[in-house]
Amino acid sequence: MLFLKRFNKTYQKVLFALGLSIVFLLITAVTRSTVKQAGGIACFFIAGILILAVFKVFFLEFVEEPGRRMKGKRIIEFLHTCFGWIVFVLVIYHSLYFLSLAFWPENEISPNYYITGVLALIPMSLVVTSGLDKNIMAKSKEIKSAYFNHIFMTILFAVLIIIHINFQ
């Protein structure tokens, strides 16, 4: 507040308020652009995860040396985990911003956009929880069902994202 006491004249206060308004408008414009791009970037990382899964199957099928197989498998699983967490962070960032607009609307956004966005969060949360299981590649039936649940929810998540994008 002591900083505001510097402005003795009216034009100084008006210029200060105008400057603050411009700064906040620029931050909002950059944020909105960044948030929209975050949703799109998440789609590319999901595609990267699916490509890694296919690459992992082919890699494990054709490489016969056990040392290389384990090293390659660990590298692919590390990339898979990294991409998964990047998708999670981007989707949450994207969702929180647009869910805040549902309560404080600035422009007309279709309710279908919100509905598909919220519906896409459900399989994403299931993908994250099933993906956190460290023994997902074990041979027991329960773990295999968690693995297929992880794959099925990832596909459902991708389909809901495509539907979500089309409502934009």
XYZ file of N, CA and C in Angstrom:
504
model
N 0.805 -1.192 0.000
C 0.000 0.000 0.000
C 0.858 1.270 0.000
N 2.020 1.185 0.603
C 2.903 2.345 0.602
C 3.319 2.708 -0.815
N 3.373 1.710 -1.683
C 3.739 1.943 -3.071
C 2.705 2.831 -3.756
N 1.431 2.660 -3.430
C 0.370 3.445 -4.058
C 0.382 4.903 -3.615
N 0.983 5.199 -2.492
C 1.044 6.585 -2.007
C 1.951 7.442 -2.880
N 2.745 6.816 -3.716
C 3.608 7.569 -4.637
C 2.790 8.326 -5.668
N 1.629 7.771 -6.008
C 0.808 8.378 -7.040
C -0.059 9.472 -6.415
N 0.382 10.725 -6.601
C -0.331 11.861 -6.015
C -1.376 12.416 -6.964
N -1.124 12.329 -8.227
C -2.010 12.939 -9.214
C -2.925 11.883 -9.815
N -4.071 12.327 -10.296
C -5.078 11.420 -10.842
C -4.561 10.693 -12.072
N -3.879 11.409 -12.969
C -3.413 10.758 -14.195
C -2.414 9.646 -13.881
N -1.630 9.792 -12.793
C -0.693 8.736 -12.399
C -1.446 7.479 -11.956
N -2.517 7.672 -11.190
C -3.326 6.542 -10.742
C -4.006 5.856 -11.919
N -4.506 6.656 -12.861
C -5.166 6.093 -14.047
C -4.159 5.309 -14.883
N -2.979 5.859 -15.083
C -1.952 5.153 -15.852
C -1.518 3.860 -15.151
N -1.416 3.903 -13.819
C -1.058 2.705 -13.065
C -2.134 1.625 -13.225
N -3.402 2.009 -13.096
C -4.510 1.055 -13.257
C -4.554 0.523 -14.685
N -4.316 1.397 -15.655
C -4.294 0.963 -17.052
C -3.154 -0.018 -17.292
N -1.994 0.275 -16.730
C -0.858 -0.647 -16.862
C -1.136 -2.003 -16.243
N -1.738 -2.001 -15.042
C -2.103 -3.270 -14.405
C -3.119 -4.041 -15.235
N -4.090 -3.333 -15.796
C -5.104 -3.992 -16.626
C -4.470 -4.645 -17.845
N -3.556 -3.938 -18.468
C -2.889 -4.495 -19.654
C -2.073 -5.728 -19.278
N -1.365 -5.650 -18.153
C -0.575 -6.808 -17.708
C -1.479 -8.007 -17.449
N -2.588 -7.795 -16.737
C -3.490 -8.911 -16.453
C -4.150 -9.446 -17.719
N -4.472 -8.571 -18.675
C -5.034 -9.049 -19.942
C -4.020 -9.896 -20.698
N -2.764 -9.461 -20.699
C -1.727 -10.242 -21.377
C -1.518 -11.591 -20.706
N -1.523 -11.610 -19.366
C -1.360 -12.880 -18.653
C -2.515 -13.811 -18.977
N -3.741 -13.281 -18.994
C -4.911 -14.102 -19.306
C -4.843 -14.616 -20.734
N -4.444 -13.767 -21.675
C -4.366 -14.204 -23.069
C -3.321 -15.298 -23.237
N -2.178 -15.116 -22.609
C -1.131 -16.133 -22.705
C -1.587 -17.419 -22.036
N -2.236 -17.293 -20.885
C -2.698 -18.472 -20.160
C -3.720 -19.243 -20.976
N -4.700 -18.546 -21.551
C -5.721 -19.231 -22.338
C -5.086 -19.954 -23.524
N -4.178 -19.303 -24.203
C -3.501 -19.944 -25.326
C -2.692 -21.143 -24.853
N -1.965 -20.965 -23.766
C -1.148 -22.049 -23.232
C -2.005 -23.210 -22.763
N -3.138 -22.897 -22.137
C -4.015 -23.953 -21.627
C -4.616 -24.757 -22.770
N -5.042 -24.082 -23.827
C -5.573 -24.814 -24.990
C -4.486 -25.691 -25.599
N -3.287 -25.154 -25.695
C -2.182 -25.934 -26.242
C -1.817 -27.097 -25.337
N -1.989 -26.943 -24.028
C -1.676 -28.029 -23.092
C -2.557 -29.236 -23.364
N -3.831 -29.006 -23.662
C -4.717 -30.116 -24.003
C -4.276 -30.816 -25.280
N -3.864 -30.038 -26.277
C -3.397 -30.632 -27.531
C -2.072 -31.356 -27.380
N -1.181 -30.783 -26.591
C 0.114 -31.427 -26.358
C -0.074 -32.751 -25.635
N -1.044 -32.801 -24.722
C -1.343 -34.057 -24.019
C -1.736 -35.147 -25.012
N -2.472 -34.770 -26.061
C -2.857 -35.756 -27.092
C -1.627 -36.335 -27.782
N -0.647 -35.492 -28.064
C 0.568 -35.985 -28.708
C 1.347 -36.921 -27.786
N 1.378 -36.617 -26.508
C 2.055 -37.516 -25.568
C 1.314 -38.843 -25.428
N -0.024 -38.817 -25.495
C -0.791 -40.070 -25.470
C -0.446 -40.904 -26.695
N -0.358 -40.250 -27.858
C 0.048 -40.973 -29.067
C 1.456 -41.534 -28.900
N 2.341 -40.772 -28.267
C 3.693 -41.264 -28.001
C 3.696 -42.482 -27.099
N 2.820 -42.492 -26.097
C 2.717 -43.649 -25.202
C 2.245 -44.874 -25.970
N 1.261 -44.691 -26.840
C 0.757 -45.827 -27.621
C 1.818 -46.342 -28.593
N 2.586 -45.434 -29.183
C 3.678 -45.852 -30.073
C 4.748 -46.595 -29.282
N 5.054 -46.115 -28.072
C 6.014 -46.824 -27.214
C 5.533 -48.231 -26.882
N 4.228 -48.387 -26.654
C 3.684 -49.715 -26.337
C 3.868 -50.668 -27.513
N 3.612 -50.177 -28.720
C 3.811 -51.014 -29.911
C 5.291 -51.320 -30.091
N 6.143 -50.314 -29.906
C 7.583 -50.513 -30.033
C 8.082 -51.530 -29.011
N 7.529 -51.485 -27.800
C 7.927 -52.422 -26.752
C 7.607 -53.857 -27.153
N 6.426 -54.071 -27.727
C 6.040 -55.425 -28.157
C 6.993 -55.925 -29.230
N 7.271 -55.097 -30.236
C 8.183 -55.521 -31.299
C 9.603 -55.706 -30.783
N 10.045 -54.823 -29.909
C 11.391 -54.923 -29.351
C 11.550 -56.221 -28.575
N 10.589 -56.519 -27.712
C 10.677 -57.740 -26.908
C 10.518 -58.995 -27.756
N 9.871 -58.861 -28.896
C 9.672 -60.016 -29.775
C 10.945 -60.355 -30.548
N 11.687 -59.332 -30.984
C 12.811 -59.577 -31.885
C 14.178 -59.612 -31.205
N 14.329 -59.011 -30.043
C 15.617 -59.032 -29.345
C 15.676 -60.290 -28.494
N 16.734 -61.067 -28.706
C 16.823 -62.357 -28.023
C 17.762 -62.343 -26.818
N 18.735 -61.461 -26.802
C 19.693 -61.427 -25.698
C 19.012 -60.882 -24.430
N 19.038 -61.649 -23.328
C 18.312 -61.249 -22.108
C 18.762 -59.912 -21.517
N 20.050 -59.620 -21.584
C 20.557 -58.357 -21.040
C 19.998 -57.157 -21.785
N 20.019 -57.240 -23.106
C 19.478 -56.151 -23.925
C 17.964 -56.028 -23.754
N 17.306 -57.174 -23.652
C 15.846 -57.154 -23.473
C 15.467 -56.415 -22.195
N 16.140 -56.730 -21.093
C 15.813 -56.095 -19.815
C 16.149 -54.605 -19.827
N 17.306 -54.265 -20.413
C 17.708 -52.860 -20.475
C 16.738 -52.067 -21.358
N 16.405 -52.621 -22.517
C 15.450 -51.966 -23.412
C 14.070 -51.843 -22.790
N 13.657 -52.899 -22.100
C 12.347 -52.878 -21.445
C 12.305 -51.803 -20.364
N 13.378 -51.672 -19.581
C 13.421 -50.649 -18.532
C 13.398 -49.242 -19.123
N 14.119 -49.043 -20.224
C 14.140 -47.725 -20.868
C 12.756 -47.371 -21.394
N 12.112 -48.322 -22.064
C 10.777 -48.068 -22.616
C 9.769 -47.817 -21.497
N 9.848 -48.588 -20.412
C 8.930 -48.376 -19.286
C 9.182 -47.031 -18.610
N 10.448 -46.608 -18.544
C 10.762 -45.292 -17.980
C 10.144 -44.188 -18.833
N 10.309 -44.278 -20.166
C 9.716 -43.280 -21.060
C 8.194 -43.291 -20.959
N 7.618 -44.489 -20.862
C 6.173 -44.635 -20.726
C 5.690 -43.918 -19.457
N 6.393 -44.121 -18.359
C 6.028 -43.476 -17.097
C 6.174 -41.961 -17.194
N 7.264 -41.495 -17.788
C 7.479 -40.051 -17.934
C 6.386 -39.418 -18.788
N 6.103 -40.019 -19.936
C 5.049 -39.497 -20.805
C 3.705 -39.511 -20.086
N 3.445 -40.570 -19.321
C 2.184 -40.664 -18.586
C 2.017 -39.542 -17.575
N 3.083 -39.240 -16.826
C 2.993 -38.156 -15.857
C 2.887 -36.805 -16.542
N 3.544 -36.638 -17.677
C 3.414 -35.380 -18.425
C 1.974 -35.197 -18.882
N 1.356 -36.268 -19.398
C -0.051 -36.198 -19.809
C -0.923 -35.831 -18.614
N -0.678 -36.475 -17.486
C -1.473 -36.215 -16.284
C -1.402 -34.743 -15.882
N -0.203 -34.188 -15.836
C -0.032 -32.788 -15.441
C -0.701 -31.860 -16.449
N -0.512 -32.118 -17.745
C -1.109 -31.259 -18.767
C -2.633 -31.306 -18.733
N -3.191 -32.496 -18.555
C -4.651 -32.628 -18.537
C -5.241 -31.948 -17.302
N -4.602 -32.098 -16.154
C -5.101 -31.438 -14.943
C -5.013 -29.917 -15.089
N -3.906 -29.424 -15.622
C -3.738 -27.985 -15.863
C -4.840 -27.476 -16.786
N -5.068 -28.177 -17.879
C -6.091 -27.835 -18.861
C -7.481 -27.872 -18.221
N -7.757 -28.917 -17.472
C -9.089 -29.103 -16.884
C -9.392 -28.067 -15.811
N -8.446 -27.804 -14.935
C -8.697 -26.844 -13.860
C -8.996 -25.451 -14.396
N -8.283 -25.056 -15.436
C -8.525 -23.728 -15.996
C -9.926 -23.640 -16.580
N -10.303 -24.625 -17.388
C -11.608 -24.553 -18.033
C -12.749 -24.850 -17.068
N -12.522 -25.644 -16.035
C -13.562 -25.829 -15.025
C -13.776 -24.547 -14.229
N -12.723 -23.761 -14.053
C -12.911 -22.466 -13.392
C -13.753 -21.543 -14.259
N -13.660 -21.666 -15.570
C -14.491 -20.850 -16.461
C -15.958 -21.266 -16.403
N -16.236 -22.496 -15.986
C -17.624 -22.924 -15.848
C -18.311 -22.143 -14.730
N -17.553 -21.766 -13.702
C -18.126 -21.023 -12.589
C -18.043 -19.515 -12.793
N -17.036 -19.061 -13.529
C -16.899 -17.648 -13.841
C -16.759 -17.506 -15.352
N -17.881 -17.647 -16.073
C -17.784 -17.668 -17.542
C -17.356 -16.313 -18.107
N -16.418 -16.371 -19.017
C -15.966 -15.172 -19.707
C -16.539 -15.105 -21.114
N -16.818 -16.248 -21.676
C -17.433 -16.299 -22.996
C -18.274 -17.570 -23.073
N -18.970 -17.724 -24.163
C -19.851 -18.878 -24.322
C -19.037 -20.110 -24.715
N -18.977 -21.061 -23.803
C -18.347 -22.345 -24.084
C -19.441 -23.389 -23.987
N -19.503 -24.254 -24.957
C -20.559 -25.261 -25.030
C -20.550 -26.166 -23.799
N -21.742 -26.465 -23.251
C -21.802 -27.421 -22.133
C -21.278 -28.805 -22.530
N -21.419 -29.154 -23.806
C -20.890 -30.442 -24.283
C -19.380 -30.513 -24.109
N -18.738 -29.384 -24.250
C -17.292 -29.305 -24.074
C -16.916 -29.647 -22.640
N -17.669 -29.091 -21.687
C -17.422 -29.396 -20.274
C -17.745 -30.846 -19.946
N -18.867 -31.336 -20.477
C -19.296 -32.711 -20.176
C -18.263 -33.718 -20.665
N -17.819 -33.570 -21.920
C -16.832 -34.522 -22.444
C -15.493 -34.375 -21.736
N -15.153 -33.153 -21.329
C -13.911 -32.954 -20.580
C -13.941 -33.652 -19.234
N -15.062 -33.534 -18.525
C -15.190 -34.200 -17.224
C -15.243 -35.714 -17.408
N -15.954 -36.173 -18.444
C -16.008 -37.618 -18.708
C -14.627 -38.175 -19.042
N -13.795 -37.380 -19.709
C -12.442 -37.843 -20.042
C -11.565 -37.953 -18.800
N -11.902 -37.200 -17.748
C -11.118 -37.282 -16.511
C -11.326 -38.615 -15.791
N -12.492 -39.242 -15.990
C -12.774 -40.514 -15.308
C -11.836 -41.622 -15.786
N -11.764 -41.906 -17.114
C -10.810 -42.954 -17.517
C -9.364 -42.563 -17.269
N -9.055 -41.239 -17.310
C -7.680 -40.838 -17.028
C -7.301 -41.194 -15.594
N -8.221 -40.978 -14.658
C -7.913 -41.328 -13.270
C -7.759 -42.835 -13.113
N -8.551 -43.619 -13.853
C -8.407 -45.077 -13.802
C -7.100 -45.540 -14.448
N -6.698 -44.855 -15.517
C -5.419 -45.178 -16.162
C -4.271 -44.919 -15.195
N -4.321 -43.787 -14.504
C -3.243 -43.444 -13.571
C -3.198 -44.437 -12.415
N -4.358 -44.760 -11.831
C -4.350 -45.673 -10.686
C -3.945 -47.081 -11.078
N -4.387 -47.550 -12.252
C -3.969 -48.896 -12.664
C -2.523 -48.903 -13.144
N -2.036 -47.779 -13.653
C -0.653 -47.695 -14.109
C 0.350 -47.593 -12.979
N -0.098 -47.213 -11.803
C 0.814 -47.093 -10.666
C 1.146 -48.429 -10.032
N 0.448 -49.481 -10.450
C 0.727 -50.814 -9.912
C 2.076 -51.278 -10.449
N 3.026 -51.494 -9.564
C 4.388 -51.859 -9.974
C 4.466 -53.272 -10.537
N 3.534 -54.134 -10.190
C 3.578 -55.530 -10.632
C 2.638 -55.781 -11.806
N 2.429 -54.784 -12.638
C 1.411 -54.894 -13.680
C 1.764 -55.941 -14.744
N 3.030 -56.279 -14.865
C 3.426 -57.264 -15.879
C 3.550 -58.669 -15.297
N 3.130 -58.864 -14.058
C 3.204 -60.197 -13.446
C 2.208 -61.133 -14.127
N 2.312 -62.404 -13.806
C 1.532 -63.407 -14.520
C 0.202 -63.767 -13.851
N -0.125 -63.166 -12.710
C -1.384 -63.525 -12.064
C -2.566 -62.949 -12.841
N -3.733 -63.557 -12.675
C -4.919 -63.135 -13.421
C -5.361 -61.730 -13.031
N -5.253 -61.383 -11.748
C -5.691 -60.062 -11.310
C -4.821 -58.967 -11.913
N -3.535 -59.217 -11.963
C -2.627 -58.221 -12.528
C -2.856 -58.101 -14.026
N -3.092 -59.228 -14.699
C -3.375 -59.160 -16.132
C -4.646 -58.368 -16.386
N -5.670 -58.537 -15.539
C -6.900 -57.776 -15.734
C -6.647 -56.287 -15.485
N -5.767 -55.951 -14.540
C -5.409 -54.549 -14.312
C -4.662 -53.993 -15.519
N -3.819 -54.811 -16.129
C -3.076 -54.397 -17.319
C -4.038 -54.119 -18.475
N -4.994 -55.033 -18.702
C -5.955 -54.824 -19.785
C -6.907 -53.677 -19.450
N -7.211 -53.486 -18.170
C -8.004 -52.336 -17.754
C -7.249 -51.045 -18.077
N -5.943 -51.042 -17.834
C -5.095 -49.890 -18.140
C -5.141 -49.581 -19.643
N -5.019 -50.597 -20.460
C -5.049 -50.409 -21.916
C -6.428 -49.948 -22.376
N -7.485 -50.609 -21.884
C -8.845 -50.259 -22.289
C -9.181 -48.823 -21.894
N -8.829 -48.425 -20.690
C -9.117 -47.062 -20.234
C -8.297 -46.032 -21.016
N -7.099 -46.391 -21.431
C -6.304 -45.482 -22.262
C -6.981 -45.258 -23.607
N -7.485 -46.329 -24.206
C -8.192 -46.206 -25.486
C -9.470 -45.391 -25.305
N -10.227 -45.667 -24.235
C -11.444 -44.901 -23.952
C -11.114 -43.429 -23.715
N -10.030 -43.172 -23.012
C -9.574 -41.806 -22.763
C -9.266 -41.097 -24.079
N -8.573 -41.772 -24.987
C -8.236 -41.181 -26.287
C -9.497 -40.892 -27.099
N -10.465 -41.803 -27.082
C -11.718 -41.592 -27.819
C -12.479 -40.394 -27.247
N -12.555 -40.301 -25.925
C -13.245 -39.162 -25.308
C -12.535 -37.845 -25.602
N -11.222 -37.874 -25.699
C -10.490 -36.650 -26.054
C -10.826 -36.227 -27.479
N -10.918 -37.190 -28.390
C -11.271 -36.858 -29.778
C -12.671 -36.256 -29.838
N -13.614 -36.851 -29.101
C -14.969 -36.290 -29.047
C -14.927 -34.897 -28.420
N -14.151 -34.732 -27.375
C -14.007 -33.454 -26.676
C -13.468 -32.374 -27.619
N -12.493 -32.716 -28.413
C -11.908 -31.752 -29.350
C -12.932 -31.335 -30.402
N -13.772 -32.259 -30.843
C -14.759 -31.934 -31.868
C -15.855 -31.003 -31.363
N -16.073 -30.913 -30.054
C -17.055 -29.972 -29.514
C -16.497 -28.569 -29.392
N -15.225 -28.410 -29.560
C -14.596 -27.111 -29.407
C -15.043 -26.235 -30.535
